[in-house]
Amino acid sequence: MKRTERIDRVELMRTFVRIVEAGSLSAAARQLSTTQATVSRRLQSLETLLGVRLLLRTTHTTRLTDDGERCYQHARRVIDSWLALEDEVGHAEDEPVGVLRVRAPHAFGQDQLLKPLTEFLQRYPLLSVEWMLNDRSADFLGDNLDCAIRVGAEVDPATVSVLLAEVPRSVVASPALLARFPPVMMPEDLQLLPWVAISSFYQHHVELSHDGTASTARIAITPRLSTDSLYVARNTALTGLGVAVVSSWTVQDDIREGRLVHLLPEWQPAALPVHLVYPWSRYYPARLRRFLDMMRQIMPELTGMRKPVQQA
Protein backbone atom coordinates (compact mmCIF):
# COMPACT_ATOMS: atom_id res chain seq x y z
CA MET A 1 0.00 0.00 0.00
CA LYS A 2 1.29 3.43 -0.88
CA ARG A 3 2.33 5.63 2.02
CA THR A 4 0.28 8.53 0.59
CA GLU A 5 -2.87 6.41 0.91
CA ARG A 6 -2.06 5.64 4.57
CA ILE A 7 -1.56 9.25 5.57
CA ASP A 8 -4.03 11.11 3.32
CA ARG A 9 -6.98 10.94 5.68
CA VAL A 10 -9.08 13.39 3.68
CA GLU A 11 -8.74 11.19 0.60
CA LEU A 12 -9.70 8.13 2.64
CA MET A 13 -12.83 9.92 3.87
CA ARG A 14 -13.68 11.14 0.37
CA THR A 15 -13.46 7.56 -0.88
CA PHE A 16 -15.62 6.28 1.98
CA VAL A 17 -18.28 8.94 1.33
CA ARG A 18 -18.24 8.08 -2.37
CA ILE A 19 -18.73 4.37 -1.58
CA VAL A 20 -21.73 5.15 0.61
CA GLU A 21 -23.34 7.55 -1.87
CA ALA A 22 -22.58 5.46 -4.97
CA GLY A 23 -23.88 2.29 -3.32
CA SER A 24 -20.94 -0.02 -3.98
CA LEU A 25 -17.16 -0.17 -4.22
CA SER A 26 -17.26 -0.78 -7.96
CA ALA A 27 -19.52 2.24 -8.59
CA ALA A 28 -17.28 4.40 -6.38
CA ALA A 29 -14.23 3.24 -8.33
CA ARG A 30 -15.83 4.24 -11.63
CA GLN A 31 -16.74 7.69 -10.33
CA LEU A 32 -13.27 8.23 -8.87
CA SER A 33 -11.58 6.95 -12.06
CA THR A 34 -9.62 4.34 -10.16
CA THR A 35 -9.74 0.60 -9.53
CA GLN A 36 -11.98 -1.32 -7.18
CA ALA A 37 -8.87 -2.72 -5.50
CA THR A 38 -7.67 0.83 -4.70
CA VAL A 39 -11.07 1.77 -3.28
CA SER A 40 -11.08 -1.39 -1.17
CA ARG A 41 -7.58 -0.64 0.18
CA ARG A 42 -8.61 2.90 1.12
CA LEU A 43 -11.67 1.59 2.96
CA GLN A 44 -9.53 -0.90 4.85
CA SER A 45 -7.03 1.84 5.72
CA LEU A 46 -9.79 4.05 7.13
CA GLU A 47 -11.23 1.16 9.14
CA THR A 48 -7.73 0.42 10.50
CA LEU A 49 -7.13 4.06 11.41
CA LEU A 50 -10.45 4.28 13.25
CA GLY A 51 -10.32 0.78 14.70
CA VAL A 52 -13.92 0.00 13.70
CA ARG A 53 -15.82 -1.79 10.95
CA LEU A 54 -17.57 0.73 8.71
CA LEU A 55 -19.29 -1.46 6.13
CA LEU A 56 -20.80 -4.91 6.14
CA ARG A 57 -20.43 -6.51 2.71
CA THR A 58 -21.98 -9.61 1.25
CA THR A 59 -22.06 -10.87 -2.31
CA HIS A 60 -25.11 -8.78 -3.13
CA THR A 61 -25.36 -5.94 -0.62
CA THR A 62 -23.31 -3.32 1.20
CA ARG A 63 -24.64 -1.60 4.31
CA LEU A 64 -23.30 0.74 6.95
CA THR A 65 -22.59 -0.39 10.49
CA ASP A 66 -23.66 1.94 13.32
CA ASP A 67 -20.06 3.18 13.49
CA GLY A 68 -20.09 3.55 9.72
CA GLU A 69 -23.19 5.77 9.84
CA ARG A 70 -21.56 8.05 12.43
CA CYS A 71 -18.34 8.11 10.41
CA TYR A 72 -20.23 9.03 7.25
CA GLN A 73 -21.93 12.01 8.90
CA HIS A 74 -18.61 13.28 10.33
CA ALA A 75 -16.76 12.63 7.07
CA ARG A 76 -19.33 14.64 5.09
CA ARG A 77 -18.76 17.65 7.36
CA VAL A 78 -14.98 17.28 7.18
CA ILE A 79 -15.04 17.14 3.37
CA ASP A 80 -17.25 20.21 3.13
CA SER A 81 -14.83 22.07 5.39
CA TRP A 82 -11.89 20.87 3.33
CA LEU A 83 -13.53 22.08 0.11
CA ALA A 84 -13.99 25.50 1.69
CA LEU A 85 -10.33 25.51 2.72
CA GLU A 86 -9.20 24.55 -0.79
CA ASP A 87 -11.22 27.42 -2.20
CA GLU A 88 -9.87 30.01 0.20
CA VAL A 89 -6.21 29.08 0.71
CA GLY A 90 -3.94 30.00 -2.15
CA HIS A 91 -6.78 31.54 -4.19
CA ALA A 92 -9.16 34.42 -3.80
CA GLU A 93 -12.33 33.20 -2.12
CA ASP A 94 -14.40 33.75 -5.25
CA GLU A 95 -11.80 32.45 -7.72
CA PRO A 96 -13.14 29.13 -9.04
CA VAL A 97 -10.66 26.27 -9.41
CA GLY A 98 -10.86 22.59 -10.30
CA VAL A 99 -13.36 20.82 -12.53
CA LEU A 100 -17.07 21.68 -12.82
CA ARG A 101 -19.21 18.87 -14.26
CA VAL A 102 -22.37 20.16 -15.96
CA ARG A 103 -25.14 18.41 -17.87
CA ALA A 104 -27.05 20.57 -20.37
CA PRO A 105 -29.80 19.89 -22.94
CA HIS A 106 -28.55 19.19 -26.45
CA ALA A 107 -30.17 22.23 -28.06
CA PHE A 108 -28.95 24.81 -25.52
CA GLY A 109 -25.66 23.07 -24.86
CA GLN A 110 -24.40 23.04 -28.43
CA ASP A 111 -25.82 26.39 -29.48
CA GLN A 112 -26.84 29.30 -27.29
CA LEU A 113 -24.79 28.50 -24.19
CA LEU A 114 -21.45 27.95 -25.92
CA LYS A 115 -20.50 31.63 -26.17
CA PRO A 116 -21.20 32.46 -22.48
CA LEU A 117 -19.53 29.18 -21.44
CA THR A 118 -16.40 30.09 -23.40
CA GLU A 119 -16.33 33.59 -21.88
CA PHE A 120 -16.81 32.05 -18.42
CA LEU A 121 -13.76 29.79 -18.92
CA GLN A 122 -11.67 32.65 -20.27
CA ARG A 123 -12.54 34.71 -17.18
CA TYR A 124 -11.40 31.93 -14.80
CA PRO A 125 -8.19 30.32 -16.11
CA LEU A 126 -7.86 27.89 -13.17
CA LEU A 127 -11.23 26.32 -13.92
CA SER A 128 -12.11 23.45 -16.25
CA VAL A 129 -15.62 22.34 -17.28
CA GLU A 130 -16.90 18.94 -18.36
CA TRP A 131 -19.83 19.89 -20.61
CA MET A 132 -22.09 16.86 -21.07
CA LEU A 133 -25.13 17.11 -23.35
CA ASN A 134 -28.09 14.95 -22.40
CA ASP A 135 -31.81 15.59 -22.07
CA ARG A 136 -32.43 12.93 -19.40
CA SER A 137 -33.00 13.70 -15.75
CA ALA A 138 -29.72 14.15 -13.89
CA ASP A 139 -28.35 11.40 -11.66
CA PHE A 140 -25.92 13.54 -9.69
CA LEU A 141 -24.27 10.70 -7.79
CA GLY A 142 -24.37 8.04 -10.47
CA ASP A 143 -23.05 10.37 -13.19
CA ASN A 144 -20.77 12.36 -10.86
CA LEU A 145 -22.35 15.72 -11.76
CA ASP A 146 -22.13 19.07 -10.00
CA CYS A 147 -25.21 20.61 -11.62
CA ALA A 148 -27.62 20.30 -14.53
CA ILE A 149 -29.58 22.69 -16.71
CA ARG A 150 -33.11 21.37 -17.09
CA VAL A 151 -35.80 22.64 -19.47
CA GLY A 152 -39.45 21.98 -18.72
CA ALA A 153 -38.74 19.18 -16.27
CA GLU A 154 -40.47 18.48 -12.98
CA VAL A 155 -38.37 19.76 -10.11
CA ASP A 156 -37.04 17.15 -7.67
CA PRO A 157 -37.75 18.45 -4.15
CA ALA A 158 -34.62 16.64 -2.92
CA THR A 159 -32.43 19.02 -4.94
CA VAL A 160 -31.83 22.76 -5.07
CA SER A 161 -33.55 24.18 -8.13
CA VAL A 162 -33.05 27.77 -9.31
CA LEU A 163 -35.47 29.16 -11.91
CA LEU A 164 -33.40 30.99 -14.53
CA ALA A 165 -35.69 31.82 -17.45
CA GLU A 166 -38.58 30.68 -19.60
CA VAL A 167 -38.56 29.45 -23.19
CA PRO A 168 -41.55 30.61 -25.28
CA ARG A 169 -42.83 28.07 -27.82
CA SER A 170 -44.61 28.30 -31.16
CA VAL A 171 -46.87 26.06 -33.26
CA VAL A 172 -45.30 25.80 -36.72
CA ALA A 173 -45.80 24.01 -40.03
CA SER A 174 -44.38 24.24 -43.53
CA PRO A 175 -46.32 26.03 -46.31
CA ALA A 176 -46.27 22.79 -48.35
CA LEU A 177 -48.04 20.88 -45.56
CA LEU A 178 -50.63 23.60 -45.02
CA ALA A 179 -51.45 23.68 -48.75
CA ARG A 180 -52.79 20.13 -48.49
CA PHE A 181 -55.34 20.88 -45.74
CA PRO A 182 -58.13 23.35 -45.00
CA PRO A 183 -56.97 26.67 -43.49
CA VAL A 184 -56.23 26.62 -39.75
CA MET A 185 -58.56 29.21 -38.26
CA MET A 186 -59.20 27.80 -34.77
CA PRO A 187 -57.25 25.50 -32.42
CA GLU A 188 -59.62 22.62 -33.25
CA ASP A 189 -58.47 22.76 -36.88
CA LEU A 190 -55.05 21.52 -35.75
CA GLN A 191 -56.52 18.10 -35.02
CA LEU A 192 -56.90 17.48 -38.77
CA LEU A 193 -53.17 17.85 -39.43
CA PRO A 194 -50.34 15.31 -39.03
CA TRP A 195 -47.95 16.06 -36.18
CA VAL A 196 -44.37 15.71 -35.04
CA ALA A 197 -44.27 15.26 -31.25
CA ILE A 198 -41.43 16.11 -28.89
CA SER A 199 -42.00 13.24 -26.50
CA SER A 200 -40.32 15.01 -23.56
CA PHE A 201 -43.07 17.64 -23.52
CA TYR A 202 -46.10 16.40 -25.47
CA GLN A 203 -47.14 13.12 -27.07
CA HIS A 204 -50.91 12.76 -27.55
CA HIS A 205 -52.22 16.28 -27.04
CA VAL A 206 -51.14 19.91 -26.86
CA GLU A 207 -52.60 22.64 -24.69
CA LEU A 208 -52.89 26.22 -25.90
CA SER A 209 -53.88 29.42 -24.13
CA HIS A 210 -55.34 32.48 -25.83
CA ASP A 211 -53.12 35.52 -25.49
CA GLY A 212 -54.89 38.12 -23.36
CA THR A 213 -57.85 35.98 -22.28
CA ALA A 214 -58.41 33.05 -19.98
CA SER A 215 -59.47 30.75 -22.83
CA THR A 216 -57.67 27.41 -23.20
CA ALA A 217 -57.84 24.60 -25.74
CA ARG A 218 -56.72 20.98 -25.44
CA ILE A 219 -55.96 19.53 -28.88
CA ALA A 220 -55.69 15.79 -29.46
CA ILE A 221 -52.92 14.94 -31.93
CA THR A 222 -51.77 11.86 -33.84
CA PRO A 223 -48.00 12.07 -34.33
CA ARG A 224 -46.39 10.73 -37.48
CA LEU A 225 -43.08 10.98 -35.65
CA SER A 226 -42.18 11.20 -31.97
CA THR A 227 -38.70 12.36 -30.96
CA ASP A 228 -36.87 13.66 -27.92
CA SER A 229 -34.84 16.06 -30.08
CA LEU A 230 -35.85 19.69 -30.60
CA TYR A 231 -33.72 19.85 -33.73
CA VAL A 232 -35.30 16.72 -35.24
CA ALA A 233 -38.77 18.20 -34.65
CA ARG A 234 -37.80 21.49 -36.29
CA ASN A 235 -36.07 19.84 -39.24
CA THR A 236 -38.92 17.41 -39.96
CA ALA A 237 -41.45 20.24 -39.71
CA LEU A 238 -39.42 21.95 -42.45
CA THR A 239 -39.84 18.88 -44.68
CA GLY A 240 -43.64 19.06 -44.33
CA LEU A 241 -43.97 15.87 -42.30
CA GLY A 242 -46.15 17.48 -39.64
CA VAL A 243 -46.99 20.36 -37.35
CA ALA A 244 -44.74 20.81 -34.32
CA VAL A 245 -44.60 22.82 -31.11
CA VAL A 246 -41.01 23.98 -30.77
CA SER A 247 -38.99 26.53 -28.84
CA SER A 248 -39.55 29.83 -30.63
CA TRP A 249 -35.85 30.70 -30.82
CA THR A 250 -35.14 27.68 -33.04
CA VAL A 251 -37.60 28.75 -35.76
CA GLN A 252 -37.63 32.55 -35.70
CA ASP A 253 -35.45 32.73 -38.84
CA ASP A 254 -37.54 30.05 -40.56
CA ILE A 255 -40.73 32.01 -39.88
CA ARG A 256 -39.24 35.32 -40.99
CA GLU A 257 -37.93 33.81 -44.23
CA GLY A 258 -41.13 31.88 -45.00
CA ARG A 259 -39.84 28.33 -44.57
CA LEU A 260 -42.30 27.80 -41.69
CA VAL A 261 -45.62 29.39 -40.79
CA HIS A 262 -46.40 30.43 -37.22
CA LEU A 263 -49.90 29.02 -36.73
CA LEU A 264 -52.46 30.78 -34.54
CA PRO A 265 -49.96 33.21 -32.97
CA GLU A 266 -52.67 34.42 -30.60
CA TRP A 267 -52.85 30.88 -29.16
CA GLN A 268 -49.67 30.03 -27.26
CA PRO A 269 -48.33 26.82 -25.75
CA ALA A 270 -47.09 27.35 -22.21
CA ALA A 271 -43.51 28.56 -22.00
CA LEU A 272 -41.04 26.02 -20.61
CA PRO A 273 -39.19 26.85 -17.38
CA VAL A 274 -35.40 26.59 -17.34
CA HIS A 275 -33.81 25.57 -14.03
CA LEU A 276 -30.28 25.07 -12.79
CA VAL A 277 -30.44 22.05 -10.49
CA TYR A 278 -27.80 20.75 -8.09
CA PRO A 279 -27.72 18.47 -5.04
CA TRP A 280 -28.07 19.95 -1.57
CA SER A 281 -24.84 20.36 0.38
CA ARG A 282 -23.56 22.22 3.41
CA TYR A 283 -20.93 23.90 1.24
CA TYR A 284 -20.81 24.84 -2.43
CA PRO A 285 -17.40 25.44 -4.04
CA ALA A 286 -16.69 28.73 -5.79
CA ARG A 287 -16.83 27.06 -9.22
CA LEU A 288 -20.51 26.17 -8.72
CA ARG A 289 -21.40 29.50 -7.12
CA ARG A 290 -19.80 31.50 -9.93
CA PHE A 291 -21.44 29.32 -12.60
CA LEU A 292 -24.84 29.89 -10.98
CA ASP A 293 -24.21 33.65 -10.90
CA MET A 294 -23.32 33.57 -14.61
CA MET A 295 -26.38 31.53 -15.56
CA ARG A 296 -28.73 33.81 -13.62
CA GLN A 297 -27.32 36.80 -15.46
CA ILE A 298 -27.15 35.52 -19.04
CA MET A 299 -30.00 33.04 -19.39
CA PRO A 300 -32.92 35.55 -19.56
CA GLU A 301 -30.91 37.61 -22.09
CA LEU A 302 -30.27 34.79 -24.56
CA THR A 303 -32.08 34.95 -27.88
CA GLY A 304 -35.58 33.57 -27.50
CA MET A 305 -35.49 33.51 -23.68
CA ARG A 306 -37.38 35.71 -21.30
CA LYS A 307 -37.52 36.35 -17.58
CA PRO A 308 -39.91 34.09 -15.69
CA VAL A 309 -43.36 35.63 -15.36
CA GLN A 310 -43.06 35.89 -11.58
CA GLN A 311 -39.74 37.76 -11.97
CA ALA A 312 -40.68 39.98 -14.89
Coordinates of C-alpha atoms in Angstrom, one line a residue:
M1 CA 0.0 0.0 0.0
K2 CA 1.3 3.4 -0.9
R3 CA 2.3 5.6 2.0
T4 CA 0.3 8.5 0.6
E5 CA -2.9 6.4 0.9
R6 CA -2.1 5.6 4.6
I7 CA -1.6 9.2 5.6
D8 CA -4.0 11.1 3.3
R9 CA -7.0 10.9 5.7
V10 CA -9.1 13.4 3.7
E11 CA -8.7 11.2 0.6
L12 CA -9.7 8.1 2.6
M13 CA -12.8 9.9 3.9
R14 CA -13.7 11.1 0.4
T15 CA -13.5 7.6 -0.9
F16 CA -15.6 6.3 2.0
V17 CA -18.3 8.9 1.3
R18 CA -18.2 8.1 -2.4
I19 CA -18.7 4.4 -1.6
V20 CA -21.7 5.2 0.6
E21 CA -23.3 7.6 -1.9
A22 CA -22.6 5.5 -5.0
G23 CA -23.9 2.3 -3.3
S24 CA -20.9 0.0 -4.0
L25 CA -17.2 -0.2 -4.2
S26 CA -17.3 -0.8 -8.0
A27 CA -19.5 2.2 -8.6
A28 CA -17.3 4.4 -6.4
A29 CA -14.2 3.2 -8.3
R30 CA -15.8 4.2 -11.6
Q31 CA -16.7 7.7 -10.3
L32 CA -13.3 8.2 -8.9
S33 CA -11.6 6.9 -12.1
T34 CA -9.6 4.3 -10.2
T35 CA -9.7 0.6 -9.5
Q36 CA -12.0 -1.3 -7.2
A37 CA -8.9 -2.7 -5.5
T38 CA -7.7 0.8 -4.7
V39 CA -11.1 1.8 -3.3
S40 CA -11.1 -1.4 -1.2
R41 CA -7.6 -0.6 0.2
R42 CA -8.6 2.9 1.1
L43 CA -11.7 1.6 3.0
Q44 CA -9.5 -0.9 4.8
S45 CA -7.0 1.8 5.7
L46 CA -9.8 4.1 7.1
E47 CA -11.2 1.2 9.1
T48 CA -7.7 0.4 10.5
L49 CA -7.1 4.1 11.4
L50 CA -10.4 4.3 13.3
G51 CA -10.3 0.8 14.7
V52 CA -13.9 0.0 13.7
R53 CA -15.8 -1.8 11.0
L54 CA -17.6 0.7 8.7
L55 CA -19.3 -1.5 6.1
L56 CA -20.8 -4.9 6.1
R57 CA -20.4 -6.5 2.7
T58 CA -22.0 -9.6 1.2
T59 CA -22.1 -10.9 -2.3
H60 CA -25.1 -8.8 -3.1
T61 CA -25.4 -5.9 -0.6
T62 CA -23.3 -3.3 1.2
R63 CA -24.6 -1.6 4.3
L64 CA -23.3 0.7 6.9
T65 CA -22.6 -0.4 10.5
D66 CA -23.7 1.9 13.3
D67 CA -20.1 3.2 13.5
G68 CA -20.1 3.6 9.7
E69 CA -23.2 5.8 9.8
R70 CA -21.6 8.0 12.4
C71 CA -18.3 8.1 10.4
Y72 CA -20.2 9.0 7.2
Q73 CA -21.9 12.0 8.9
H74 CA -18.6 13.3 10.3
A75 CA -16.8 12.6 7.1
R76 CA -19.3 14.6 5.1
R77 CA -18.8 17.6 7.4
V78 CA -15.0 17.3 7.2
I79 CA -15.0 17.1 3.4
D80 CA -17.3 20.2 3.1
S81 CA -14.8 22.1 5.4
W82 CA -11.9 20.9 3.3
L83 CA -13.5 22.1 0.1
A84 CA -14.0 25.5 1.7
L85 CA -10.3 25.5 2.7
E86 CA -9.2 24.5 -0.8
D87 CA -11.2 27.4 -2.2
E88 CA -9.9 30.0 0.2
V89 CA -6.2 29.1 0.7
G90 CA -3.9 30.0 -2.1
H91 CA -6.8 31.5 -4.2
A92 CA -9.2 34.4 -3.8
E93 CA -12.3 33.2 -2.1
D94 CA -14.4 33.7 -5.2
E95 CA -11.8 32.5 -7.7
P96 CA -13.1 29.1 -9.0
V97 CA -10.7 26.3 -9.4
G98 CA -10.9 22.6 -10.3
V99 CA -13.4 20.8 -12.5
L100 CA -17.1 21.7 -12.8
R101 CA -19.2 18.9 -14.3
V102 CA -22.4 20.2 -16.0
R103 CA -25.1 18.4 -17.9
A104 CA -27.1 20.6 -20.4
P105 CA -29.8 19.9 -22.9
H106 CA -28.5 19.2 -26.5
A107 CA -30.2 22.2 -28.1
F108 CA -28.9 24.8 -25.5
G109 CA -25.7 23.1 -24.9
Q110 CA -24.4 23.0 -28.4
D111 CA -25.8 26.4 -29.5
Q112 CA -26.8 29.3 -27.3
L113 CA -24.8 28.5 -24.2
L114 CA -21.4 27.9 -25.9
K115 CA -20.5 31.6 -26.2
P116 CA -21.2 32.5 -22.5
L117 CA -19.5 29.2 -21.4
T118 CA -16.4 30.1 -23.4
E119 CA -16.3 33.6 -21.9
F120 CA -16.8 32.0 -18.4
L121 CA -13.8 29.8 -18.9
Q122 CA -11.7 32.7 -20.3
R123 CA -12.5 34.7 -17.2
Y124 CA -11.4 31.9 -14.8
P125 CA -8.2 30.3 -16.1
L126 CA -7.9 27.9 -13.2
L127 CA -11.2 26.3 -13.9
S128 CA -12.1 23.4 -16.3
V129 CA -15.6 22.3 -17.3
E130 CA -16.9 18.9 -18.4
W131 CA -19.8 19.9 -20.6
M132 CA -22.1 16.9 -21.1
L133 CA -25.1 17.1 -23.3
N134 CA -28.1 15.0 -22.4
D135 CA -31.8 15.6 -22.1
R136 CA -32.4 12.9 -19.4
S137 CA -33.0 13.7 -15.8
A138 CA -29.7 14.1 -13.9
D139 CA -28.4 11.4 -11.7
F140 CA -25.9 13.5 -9.7
L141 CA -24.3 10.7 -7.8
G142 CA -24.4 8.0 -10.5
D143 CA -23.1 10.4 -13.2
N144 CA -20.8 12.4 -10.9
L145 CA -22.4 15.7 -11.8
D146 CA -22.1 19.1 -10.0
C147 CA -25.2 20.6 -11.6
A148 CA -27.6 20.3 -14.5
I149 CA -29.6 22.7 -16.7
R150 CA -33.1 21.4 -17.1
V151 CA -35.8 22.6 -19.5
G152 CA -39.5 22.0 -18.7
A153 CA -38.7 19.2 -16.3
E154 CA -40.5 18.5 -13.0
V155 CA -38.4 19.8 -10.1
D156 CA -37.0 17.1 -7.7
P157 CA -37.7 18.4 -4.1
A158 CA -34.6 16.6 -2.9
T159 CA -32.4 19.0 -4.9
V160 CA -31.8 22.8 -5.1
S161 CA -33.6 24.2 -8.1
V162 CA -33.0 27.8 -9.3
L163 CA -35.5 29.2 -11.9
L164 CA -33.4 31.0 -14.5
A165 CA -35.7 31.8 -17.4
E166 CA -38.6 30.7 -19.6
V167 CA -38.6 29.4 -23.2
P168 CA -41.6 30.6 -25.3
R169 CA -42.8 28.1 -27.8
S170 CA -44.6 28.3 -31.2
V171 CA -46.9 26.1 -33.3
V172 CA -45.3 25.8 -36.7
A173 CA -45.8 24.0 -40.0
S174 CA -44.4 24.2 -43.5
P175 CA -46.3 26.0 -46.3
A176 CA -46.3 22.8 -48.3
L177 CA -48.0 20.9 -45.6
L178 CA -50.6 23.6 -45.0
A179 CA -51.4 23.7 -48.7
R180 CA -52.8 20.1 -48.5
F181 CA -55.3 20.9 -45.7
P182 CA -58.1 23.3 -45.0
P183 CA -57.0 26.7 -43.5
V184 CA -56.2 26.6 -39.7
M185 CA -58.6 29.2 -38.3
M186 CA -59.2 27.8 -34.8
P187 CA -57.2 25.5 -32.4
E188 CA -59.6 22.6 -33.2
D189 CA -58.5 22.8 -36.9
L190 CA -55.0 21.5 -35.8
Q191 CA -56.5 18.1 -35.0
L192 CA -56.9 17.5 -38.8
L193 CA -53.2 17.9 -39.4
P194 CA -50.3 15.3 -39.0
W195 CA -47.9 16.1 -36.2
V196 CA -44.4 15.7 -35.0
A197 CA -44.3 15.3 -31.3
I198 CA -41.4 16.1 -28.9
S199 CA -42.0 13.2 -26.5
S200 CA -40.3 15.0 -23.6
F201 CA -43.1 17.6 -23.5
Y202 CA -46.1 16.4 -25.5
Q203 CA -47.1 13.1 -27.1
H204 CA -50.9 12.8 -27.6
H205 CA -52.2 16.3 -27.0
V206 CA -51.1 19.9 -26.9
E207 CA -52.6 22.6 -24.7
L208 CA -52.9 26.2 -25.9
S209 CA -53.9 29.4 -24.1
H210 CA -55.3 32.5 -25.8
D211 CA -53.1 35.5 -25.5
G212 CA -54.9 38.1 -23.4
T213 CA -57.8 36.0 -22.3
A214 CA -58.4 33.0 -20.0
S215 CA -59.5 30.7 -22.8
T216 CA -57.7 27.4 -23.2
A217 CA -57.8 24.6 -25.7
R218 CA -56.7 21.0 -25.4
I219 CA -56.0 19.5 -28.9
A220 CA -55.7 15.8 -29.5
I221 CA -52.9 14.9 -31.9
T222 CA -51.8 11.9 -33.8
P223 CA -48.0 12.1 -34.3
R224 CA -46.4 10.7 -37.5
L225 CA -43.1 11.0 -35.6
S226 CA -42.2 11.2 -32.0
T227 CA -38.7 12.4 -31.0
D228 CA -36.9 13.7 -27.9
S229 CA -34.8 16.1 -30.1
L230 CA -35.9 19.7 -30.6
Y231 CA -33.7 19.8 -33.7
V232 CA -35.3 16.7 -35.2
A233 CA -38.8 18.2 -34.7
R234 CA -37.8 21.5 -36.3
N235 CA -36.1 19.8 -39.2
T236 CA -38.9 17.4 -40.0
A237 CA -41.4 20.2 -39.7
L238 CA -39.4 22.0 -42.5
T239 CA -39.8 18.9 -44.7
G240 CA -43.6 19.1 -44.3
L241 CA -44.0 15.9 -42.3
G242 CA -46.1 17.5 -39.6
V243 CA -47.0 20.4 -37.3
A244 CA -44.7 20.8 -34.3
V245 CA -44.6 22.8 -31.1
V246 CA -41.0 24.0 -30.8
S247 CA -39.0 26.5 -28.8
S248 CA -39.5 29.8 -30.6
W249 CA -35.9 30.7 -30.8
T250 CA -35.1 27.7 -33.0
V251 CA -37.6 28.7 -35.8
Q252 CA -37.6 32.6 -35.7
D253 CA -35.5 32.7 -38.8
D254 CA -37.5 30.0 -40.6
I255 CA -40.7 32.0 -39.9
R256 CA -39.2 35.3 -41.0
E257 CA -37.9 33.8 -44.2
G258 CA -41.1 31.9 -45.0
R259 CA -39.8 28.3 -44.6
L260 CA -42.3 27.8 -41.7
V261 CA -45.6 29.4 -40.8
H262 CA -46.4 30.4 -37.2
L263 CA -49.9 29.0 -36.7
L264 CA -52.5 30.8 -34.5
P265 CA -50.0 33.2 -33.0
E266 CA -52.7 34.4 -30.6
W267 CA -52.8 30.9 -29.2
Q268 CA -49.7 30.0 -27.3
P269 CA -48.3 26.8 -25.8
A270 CA -47.1 27.4 -22.2
A271 CA -43.5 28.6 -22.0
L272 CA -41.0 26.0 -20.6
P273 CA -39.2 26.8 -17.4
V274 CA -35.4 26.6 -17.3
H275 CA -33.8 25.6 -14.0
L276 CA -30.3 25.1 -12.8
V277 CA -30.4 22.1 -10.5
Y278 CA -27.8 20.8 -8.1
P279 CA -27.7 18.5 -5.0
W280 CA -28.1 20.0 -1.6
S281 CA -24.8 20.4 0.4
R282 CA -23.6 22.2 3.4
Y283 CA -20.9 23.9 1.2
Y284 CA -20.8 24.8 -2.4
P285 CA -17.4 25.4 -4.0
A286 CA -16.7 28.7 -5.8
R287 CA -16.8 27.1 -9.2
L288 CA -20.5 26.2 -8.7
R289 CA -21.4 29.5 -7.1
R290 CA -19.8 31.5 -9.9
F291 CA -21.4 29.3 -12.6
L292 CA -24.8 29.9 -11.0
D293 CA -24.2 33.6 -10.9
M294 CA -23.3 33.6 -14.6
M295 CA -26.4 31.5 -15.6
R296 CA -28.7 33.8 -13.6
Q297 CA -27.3 36.8 -15.5
I298 CA -27.1 35.5 -19.0
M299 CA -30.0 33.0 -19.4
P300 CA -32.9 35.5 -19.6
E301 CA -30.9 37.6 -22.1
L302 CA -30.3 34.8 -24.6
T303 CA -32.1 34.9 -27.9
G304 CA -35.6 33.6 -27.5
M305 CA -35.5 33.5 -23.7
R306 CA -37.4 35.7 -21.3
K307 CA -37.5 36.3 -17.6
P308 CA -39.9 34.1 -15.7
V309 CA -43.4 35.6 -15.4
Q310 CA -43.1 35.9 -11.6
Q311 CA -39.7 37.8 -12.0
A312 CA -40.7 40.0 -14.9

